PDB file of C-alpha atoms and ligand atoms in Angstrom:
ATOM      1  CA  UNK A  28       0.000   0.000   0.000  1.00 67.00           C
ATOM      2  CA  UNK A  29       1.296   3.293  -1.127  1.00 85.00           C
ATOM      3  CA  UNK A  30       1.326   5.760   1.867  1.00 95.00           C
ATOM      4  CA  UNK A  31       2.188   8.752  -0.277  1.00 98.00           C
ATOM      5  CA  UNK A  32       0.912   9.918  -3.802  1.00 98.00           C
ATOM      6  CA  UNK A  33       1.558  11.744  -6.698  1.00 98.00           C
ATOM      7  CA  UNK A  34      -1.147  15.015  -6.546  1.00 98.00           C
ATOM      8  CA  UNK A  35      -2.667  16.073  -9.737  1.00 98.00           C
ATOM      9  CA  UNK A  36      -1.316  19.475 -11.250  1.00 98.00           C
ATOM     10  CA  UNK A  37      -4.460  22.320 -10.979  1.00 96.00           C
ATOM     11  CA  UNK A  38      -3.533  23.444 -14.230  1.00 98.00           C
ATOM     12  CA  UNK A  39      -2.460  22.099 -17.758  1.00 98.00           C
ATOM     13  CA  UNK A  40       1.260  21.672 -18.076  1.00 98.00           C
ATOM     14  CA  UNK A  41       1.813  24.556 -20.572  1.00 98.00           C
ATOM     15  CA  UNK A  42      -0.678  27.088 -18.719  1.00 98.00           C
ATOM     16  CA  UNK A  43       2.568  28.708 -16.768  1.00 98.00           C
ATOM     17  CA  UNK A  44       4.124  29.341 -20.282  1.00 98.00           C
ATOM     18  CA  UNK A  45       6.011  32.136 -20.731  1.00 97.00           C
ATOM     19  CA  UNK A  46       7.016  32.153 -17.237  1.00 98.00           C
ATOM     20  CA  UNK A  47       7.905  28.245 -17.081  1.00 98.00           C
ATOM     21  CA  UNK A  48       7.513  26.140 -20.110  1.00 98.00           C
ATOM     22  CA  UNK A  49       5.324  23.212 -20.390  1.00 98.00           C
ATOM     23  CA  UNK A  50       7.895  20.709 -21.175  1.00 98.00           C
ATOM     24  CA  UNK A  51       9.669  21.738 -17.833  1.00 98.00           C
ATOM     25  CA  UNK A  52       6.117  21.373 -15.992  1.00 98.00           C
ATOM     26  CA  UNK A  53       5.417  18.297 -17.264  1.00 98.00           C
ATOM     27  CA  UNK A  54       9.189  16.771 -16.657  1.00 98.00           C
ATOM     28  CA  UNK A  55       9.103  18.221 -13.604  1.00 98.00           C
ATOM     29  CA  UNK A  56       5.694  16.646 -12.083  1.00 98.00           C
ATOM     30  CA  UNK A  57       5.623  13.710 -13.773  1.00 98.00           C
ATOM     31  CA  UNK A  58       9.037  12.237 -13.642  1.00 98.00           C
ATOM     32  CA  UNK A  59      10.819  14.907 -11.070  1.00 98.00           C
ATOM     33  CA  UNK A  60       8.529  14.840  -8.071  1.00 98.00           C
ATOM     34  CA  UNK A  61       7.028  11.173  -9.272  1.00 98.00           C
ATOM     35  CA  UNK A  62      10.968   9.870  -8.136  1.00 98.00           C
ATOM     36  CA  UNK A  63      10.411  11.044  -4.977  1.00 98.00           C
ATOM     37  CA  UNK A  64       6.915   9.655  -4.295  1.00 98.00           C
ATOM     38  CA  UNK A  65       8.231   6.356  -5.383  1.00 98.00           C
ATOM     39  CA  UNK A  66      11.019   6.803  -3.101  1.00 98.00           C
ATOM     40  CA  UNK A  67       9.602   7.852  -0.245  1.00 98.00           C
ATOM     41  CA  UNK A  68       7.223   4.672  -0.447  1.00 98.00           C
ATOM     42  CA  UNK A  69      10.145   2.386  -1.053  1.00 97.00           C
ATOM     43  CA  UNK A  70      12.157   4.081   1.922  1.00 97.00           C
ATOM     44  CA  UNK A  71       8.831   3.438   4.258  1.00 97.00           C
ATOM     45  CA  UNK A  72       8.514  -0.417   2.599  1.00 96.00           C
ATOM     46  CA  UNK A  73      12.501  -1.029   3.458  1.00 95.00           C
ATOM     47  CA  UNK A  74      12.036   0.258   6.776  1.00 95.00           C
ATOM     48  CA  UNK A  75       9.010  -2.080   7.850  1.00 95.00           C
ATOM     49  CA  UNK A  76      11.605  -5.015   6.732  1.00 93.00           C
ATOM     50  CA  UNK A  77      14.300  -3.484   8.890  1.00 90.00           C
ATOM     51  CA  UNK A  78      12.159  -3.211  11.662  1.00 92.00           C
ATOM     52  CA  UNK A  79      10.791  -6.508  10.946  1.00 92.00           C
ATOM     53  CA  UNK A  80      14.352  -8.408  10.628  1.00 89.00           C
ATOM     54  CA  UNK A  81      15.824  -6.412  13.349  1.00 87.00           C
ATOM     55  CA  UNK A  82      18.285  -5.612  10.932  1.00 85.00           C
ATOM     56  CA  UNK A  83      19.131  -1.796  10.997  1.00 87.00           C
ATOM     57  CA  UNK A  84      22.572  -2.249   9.680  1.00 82.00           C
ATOM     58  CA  UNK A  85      26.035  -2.819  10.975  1.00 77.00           C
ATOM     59  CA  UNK A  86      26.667  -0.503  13.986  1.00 67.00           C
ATOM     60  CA  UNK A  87      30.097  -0.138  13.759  1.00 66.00           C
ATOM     61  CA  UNK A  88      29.873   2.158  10.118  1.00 61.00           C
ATOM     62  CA  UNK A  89      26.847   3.830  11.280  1.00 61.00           C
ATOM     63  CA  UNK A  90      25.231   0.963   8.619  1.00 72.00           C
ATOM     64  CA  UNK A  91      21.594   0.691   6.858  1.00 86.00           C
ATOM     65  CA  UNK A  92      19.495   2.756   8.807  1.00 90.00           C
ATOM     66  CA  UNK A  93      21.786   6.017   8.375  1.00 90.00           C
ATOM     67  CA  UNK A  94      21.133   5.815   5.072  1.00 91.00           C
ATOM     68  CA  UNK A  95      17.734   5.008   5.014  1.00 94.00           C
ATOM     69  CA  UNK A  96      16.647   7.952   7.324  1.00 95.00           C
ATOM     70  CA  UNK A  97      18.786  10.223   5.348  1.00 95.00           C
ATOM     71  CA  UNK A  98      16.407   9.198   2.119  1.00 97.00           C
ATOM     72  CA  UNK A  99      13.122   9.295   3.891  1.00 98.00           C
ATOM     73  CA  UNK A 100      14.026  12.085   4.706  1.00 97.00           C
ATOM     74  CA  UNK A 101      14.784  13.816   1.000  1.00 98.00           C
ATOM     75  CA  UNK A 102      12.214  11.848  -0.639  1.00 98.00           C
ATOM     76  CA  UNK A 103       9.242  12.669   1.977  1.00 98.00           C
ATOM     77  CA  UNK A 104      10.353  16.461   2.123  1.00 98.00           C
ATOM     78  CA  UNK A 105      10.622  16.469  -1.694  1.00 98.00           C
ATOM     79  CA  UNK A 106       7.484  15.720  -2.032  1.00 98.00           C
ATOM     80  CA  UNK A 107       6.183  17.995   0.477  1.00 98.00           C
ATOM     81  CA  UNK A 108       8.066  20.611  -0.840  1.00 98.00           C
ATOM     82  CA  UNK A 109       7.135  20.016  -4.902  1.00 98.00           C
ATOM     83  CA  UNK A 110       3.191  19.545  -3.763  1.00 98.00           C
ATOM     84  CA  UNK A 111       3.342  23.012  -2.149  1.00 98.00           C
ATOM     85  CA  UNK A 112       5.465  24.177  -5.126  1.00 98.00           C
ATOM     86  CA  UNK A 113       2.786  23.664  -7.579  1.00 98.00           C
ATOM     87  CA  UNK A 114       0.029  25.144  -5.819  1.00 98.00           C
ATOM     88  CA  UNK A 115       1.826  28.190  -4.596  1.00 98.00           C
ATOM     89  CA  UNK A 116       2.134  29.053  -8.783  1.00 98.00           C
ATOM     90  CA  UNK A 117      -0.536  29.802 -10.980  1.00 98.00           C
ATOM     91  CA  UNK A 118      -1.295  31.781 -14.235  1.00 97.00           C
ATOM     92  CA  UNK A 119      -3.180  33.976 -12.584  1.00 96.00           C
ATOM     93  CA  UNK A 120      -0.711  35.133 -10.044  1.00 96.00           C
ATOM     94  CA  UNK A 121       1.741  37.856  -9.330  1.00 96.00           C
ATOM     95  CA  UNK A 122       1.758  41.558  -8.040  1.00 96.00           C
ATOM     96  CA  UNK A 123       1.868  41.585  -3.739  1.00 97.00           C
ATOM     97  CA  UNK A 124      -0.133  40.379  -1.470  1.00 97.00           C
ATOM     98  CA  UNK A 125      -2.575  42.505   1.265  1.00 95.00           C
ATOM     99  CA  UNK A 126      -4.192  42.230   4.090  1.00 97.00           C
ATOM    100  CA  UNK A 127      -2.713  39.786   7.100  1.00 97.00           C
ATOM    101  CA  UNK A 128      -0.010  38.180   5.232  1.00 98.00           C
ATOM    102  CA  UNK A 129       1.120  41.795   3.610  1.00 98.00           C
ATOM    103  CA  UNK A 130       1.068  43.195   7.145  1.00 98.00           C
ATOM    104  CA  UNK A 131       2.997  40.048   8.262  1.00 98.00           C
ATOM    105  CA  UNK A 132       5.665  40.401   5.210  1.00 98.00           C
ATOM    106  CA  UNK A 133       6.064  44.310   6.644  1.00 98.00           C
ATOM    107  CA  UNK A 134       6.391  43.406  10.044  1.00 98.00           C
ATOM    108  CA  UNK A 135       9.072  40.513   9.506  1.00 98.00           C
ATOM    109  CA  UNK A 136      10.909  42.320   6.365  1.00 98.00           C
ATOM    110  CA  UNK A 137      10.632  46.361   6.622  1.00 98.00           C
ATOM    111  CA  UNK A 138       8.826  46.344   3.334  1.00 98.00           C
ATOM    112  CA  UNK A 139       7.468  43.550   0.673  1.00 98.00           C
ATOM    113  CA  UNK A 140      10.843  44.925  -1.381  1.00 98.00           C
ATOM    114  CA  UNK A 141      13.173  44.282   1.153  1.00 98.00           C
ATOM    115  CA  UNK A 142      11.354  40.634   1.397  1.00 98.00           C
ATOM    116  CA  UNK A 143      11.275  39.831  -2.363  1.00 98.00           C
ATOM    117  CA  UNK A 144      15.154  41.209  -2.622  1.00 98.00           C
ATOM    118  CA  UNK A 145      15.862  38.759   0.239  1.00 98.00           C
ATOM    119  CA  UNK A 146      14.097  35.589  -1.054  1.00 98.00           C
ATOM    120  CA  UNK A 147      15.408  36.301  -4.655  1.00 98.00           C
ATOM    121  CA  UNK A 148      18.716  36.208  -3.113  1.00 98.00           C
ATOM    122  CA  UNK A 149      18.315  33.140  -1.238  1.00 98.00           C
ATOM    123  CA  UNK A 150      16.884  31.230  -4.231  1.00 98.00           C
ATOM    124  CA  UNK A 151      18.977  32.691  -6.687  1.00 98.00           C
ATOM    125  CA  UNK A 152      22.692  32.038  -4.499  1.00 98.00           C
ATOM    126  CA  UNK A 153      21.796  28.166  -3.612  1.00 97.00           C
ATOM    127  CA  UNK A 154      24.970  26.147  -4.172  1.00 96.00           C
ATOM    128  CA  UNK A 155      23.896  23.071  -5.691  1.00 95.00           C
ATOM    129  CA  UNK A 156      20.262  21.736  -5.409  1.00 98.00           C
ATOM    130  CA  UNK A 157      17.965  23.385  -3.124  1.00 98.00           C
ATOM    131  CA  UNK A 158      14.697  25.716  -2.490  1.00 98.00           C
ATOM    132  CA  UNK A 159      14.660  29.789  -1.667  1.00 98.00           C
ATOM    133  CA  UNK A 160      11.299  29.515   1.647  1.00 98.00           C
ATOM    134  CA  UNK A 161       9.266  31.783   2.903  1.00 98.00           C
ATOM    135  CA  UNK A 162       8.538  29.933   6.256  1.00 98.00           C
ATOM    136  CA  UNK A 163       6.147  30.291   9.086  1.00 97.00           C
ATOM    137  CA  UNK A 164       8.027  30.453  12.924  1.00 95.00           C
ATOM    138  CA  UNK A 165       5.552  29.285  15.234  1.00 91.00           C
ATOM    139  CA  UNK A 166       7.853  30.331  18.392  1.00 91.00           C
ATOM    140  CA  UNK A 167       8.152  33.520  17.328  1.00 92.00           C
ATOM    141  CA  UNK A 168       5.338  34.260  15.226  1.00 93.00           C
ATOM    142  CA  UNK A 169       7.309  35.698  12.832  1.00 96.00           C
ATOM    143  CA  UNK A 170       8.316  34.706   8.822  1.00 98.00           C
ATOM    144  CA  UNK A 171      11.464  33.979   7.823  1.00 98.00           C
ATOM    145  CA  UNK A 172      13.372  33.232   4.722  1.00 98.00           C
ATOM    146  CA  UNK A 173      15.189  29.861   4.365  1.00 98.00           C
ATOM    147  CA  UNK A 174      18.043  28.671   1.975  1.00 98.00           C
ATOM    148  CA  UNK A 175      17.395  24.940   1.738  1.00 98.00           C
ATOM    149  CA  UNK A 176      19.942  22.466   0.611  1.00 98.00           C
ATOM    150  CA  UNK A 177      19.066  19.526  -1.123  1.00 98.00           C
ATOM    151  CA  UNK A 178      14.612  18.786   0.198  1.00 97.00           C
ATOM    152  CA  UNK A 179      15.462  19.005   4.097  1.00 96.00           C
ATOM    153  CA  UNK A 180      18.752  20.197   4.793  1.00 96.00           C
ATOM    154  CA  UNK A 181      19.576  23.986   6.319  1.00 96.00           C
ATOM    155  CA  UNK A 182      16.299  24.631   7.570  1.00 93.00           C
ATOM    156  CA  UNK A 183      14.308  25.564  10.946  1.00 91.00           C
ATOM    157  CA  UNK A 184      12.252  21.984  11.970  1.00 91.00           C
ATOM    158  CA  UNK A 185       8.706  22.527  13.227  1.00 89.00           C
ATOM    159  CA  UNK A 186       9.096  25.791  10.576  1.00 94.00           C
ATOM    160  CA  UNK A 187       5.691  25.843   7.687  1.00 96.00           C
ATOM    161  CA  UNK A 188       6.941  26.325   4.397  1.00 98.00           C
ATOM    162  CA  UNK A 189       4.287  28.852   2.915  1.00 98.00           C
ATOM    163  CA  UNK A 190       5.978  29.690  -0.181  1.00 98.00           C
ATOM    164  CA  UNK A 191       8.580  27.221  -1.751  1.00 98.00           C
ATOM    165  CA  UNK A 192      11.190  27.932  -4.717  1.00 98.00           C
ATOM    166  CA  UNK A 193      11.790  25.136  -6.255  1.00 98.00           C
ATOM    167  CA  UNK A 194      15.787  26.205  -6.901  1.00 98.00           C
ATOM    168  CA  UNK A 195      17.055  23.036  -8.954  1.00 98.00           C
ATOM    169  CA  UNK A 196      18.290  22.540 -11.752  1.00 98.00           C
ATOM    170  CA  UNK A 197      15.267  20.811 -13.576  1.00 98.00           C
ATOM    171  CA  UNK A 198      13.083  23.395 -12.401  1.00 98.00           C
ATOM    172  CA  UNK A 199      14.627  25.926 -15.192  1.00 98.00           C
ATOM    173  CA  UNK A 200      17.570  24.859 -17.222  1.00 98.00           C
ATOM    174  CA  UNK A 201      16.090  23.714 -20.052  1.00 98.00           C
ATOM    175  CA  UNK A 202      14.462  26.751 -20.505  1.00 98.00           C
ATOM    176  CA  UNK A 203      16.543  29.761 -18.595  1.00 98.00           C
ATOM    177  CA  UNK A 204      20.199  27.811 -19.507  1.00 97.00           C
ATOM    178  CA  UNK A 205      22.483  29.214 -17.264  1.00 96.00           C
ATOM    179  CA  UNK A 206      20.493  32.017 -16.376  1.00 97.00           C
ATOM    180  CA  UNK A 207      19.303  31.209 -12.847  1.00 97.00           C
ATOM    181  CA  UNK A 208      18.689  34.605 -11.807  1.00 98.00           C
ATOM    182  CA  UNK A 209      15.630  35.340 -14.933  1.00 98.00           C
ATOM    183  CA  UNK A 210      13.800  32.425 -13.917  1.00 98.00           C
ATOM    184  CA  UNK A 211      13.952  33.633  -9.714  1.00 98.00           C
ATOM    185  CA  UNK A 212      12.928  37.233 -11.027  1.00 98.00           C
ATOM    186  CA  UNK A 213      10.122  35.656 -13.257  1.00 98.00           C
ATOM    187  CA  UNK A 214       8.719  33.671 -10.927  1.00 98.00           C
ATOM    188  CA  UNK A 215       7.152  36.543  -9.105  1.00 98.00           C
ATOM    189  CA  UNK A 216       4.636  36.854 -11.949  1.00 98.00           C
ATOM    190  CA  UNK A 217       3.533  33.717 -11.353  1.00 98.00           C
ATOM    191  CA  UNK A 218       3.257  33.400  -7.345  1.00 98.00           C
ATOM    192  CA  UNK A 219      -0.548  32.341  -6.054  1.00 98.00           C
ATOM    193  CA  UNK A 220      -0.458  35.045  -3.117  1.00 98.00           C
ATOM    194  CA  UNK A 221      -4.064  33.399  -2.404  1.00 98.00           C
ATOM    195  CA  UNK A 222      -2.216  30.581  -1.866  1.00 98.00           C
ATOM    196  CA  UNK A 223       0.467  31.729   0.417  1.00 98.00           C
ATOM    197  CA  UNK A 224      -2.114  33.875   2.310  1.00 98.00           C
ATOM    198  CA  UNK A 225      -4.604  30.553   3.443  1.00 98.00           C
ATOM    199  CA  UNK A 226      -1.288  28.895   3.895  1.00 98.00           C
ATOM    200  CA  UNK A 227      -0.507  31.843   6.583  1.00 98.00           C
ATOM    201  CA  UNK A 228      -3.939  31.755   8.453  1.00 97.00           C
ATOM    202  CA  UNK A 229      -3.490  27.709   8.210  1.00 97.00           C
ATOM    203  CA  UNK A 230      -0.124  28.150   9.966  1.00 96.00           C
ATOM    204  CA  UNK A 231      -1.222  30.167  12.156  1.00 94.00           C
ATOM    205  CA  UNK A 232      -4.061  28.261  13.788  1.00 92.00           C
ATOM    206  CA  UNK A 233      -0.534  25.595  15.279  1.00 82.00           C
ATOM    207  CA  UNK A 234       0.884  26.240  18.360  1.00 71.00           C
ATOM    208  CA  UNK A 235       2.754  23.328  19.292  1.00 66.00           C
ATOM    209  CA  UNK A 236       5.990  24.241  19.609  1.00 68.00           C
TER     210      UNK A 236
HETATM  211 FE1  LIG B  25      11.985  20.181  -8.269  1.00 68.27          FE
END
């Protein structure tokens, strides 16, 4: 039994087009963030047999279960992050947003420039694979901006991702080439601030920590 699966895309592949093309879309969903569905199933199916065997690896290298954490941990946060990606984009989206997230943005940033200029900055300066967040603090109430390595590495736990970046390779090349900076700067046009906004009163409504 699968535990996680792939979500349907809101919108046709090429209805992003010019800001992302639909060959990237469709790439990117159905092969991209498919992988880590699959693998984030397997991870959970090799860890019942662990558990079941009692085999969790040979203690002395730090054996199986290192490495299986470590990819439960990309693949499940991969696909958290891509499923939030999708939604948080639409063809309808762009300018700012208002009321309590707008005020939030303000309060954390100075201004919605001084935000945008940060979280361009963090997506655009990612060495390697990553994600540019805006992210939810529970503990302090406040957003912040994250610069995530890899799906789950460099960030604040118990943090919820309201806005996500998707700052890969695959998520541009084939279209921007190695222009990483145009496609951060156009995806502002495309950002579902109605999104990010129920995403903020969602967030709000935890106070675990
Ligand atoms: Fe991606």
């Amino acid at each position: 039994m699968s535990v996680y699966t792939l979500p349907d895309l809101q919108y046709d592949y090429a209805a992003l087009e010019p800001t992302i093309s639909g060959q990237i879309i469709e790439l990117h969903h159905d092969k991209h963030h498919a992988t880590y569905v699959a693998g984030a199933n397997t991870t959970l199916d090799k860890l019942a047999e662990a558990r079941d065997s009692g085999d969790f690896g040979d203690f002395g290298d730090f054996g199986a279960i290192v490495g299986l954490e470590k990819t439960l941990a990309f693949n499940v946060s991969g696909h958290i992050l891509h499923s939030i990606y999708w939604q948080n984009l639409s063809p309808d989206g762009g300018d700012k947003p208002d009321g309590a997230l707008g005020d939030a943005i303000t309060e954390s940033f100075g201004s919605f420039d001084s935000f945008k200029a940060q979280l361009t900055a963090v997506t655009t300066t990612v060495q390697g694979s990553g994600w540019g967040i805006l992210a939810y603090d529970q503990l302090s109430g406040r957003l912040l901006v994250e610069q995530v390595y890899d799906h789950q590495s460099n960030i604040g736990i118990g943090n919820t991702t309201l806005l996500a970046f998707d700052a890969w390779e695959h998520a541009w090349y084939l279209q921007y080439k190695n222009v990483k900076a145009d496609y951060v700067t156009a995806l502002w046009d495309i950002v579902n601030w109605a999104d990010v906004a129920a995403r903020y009163t969602a967030a709000k409504q935890i106070t675990s920590v």
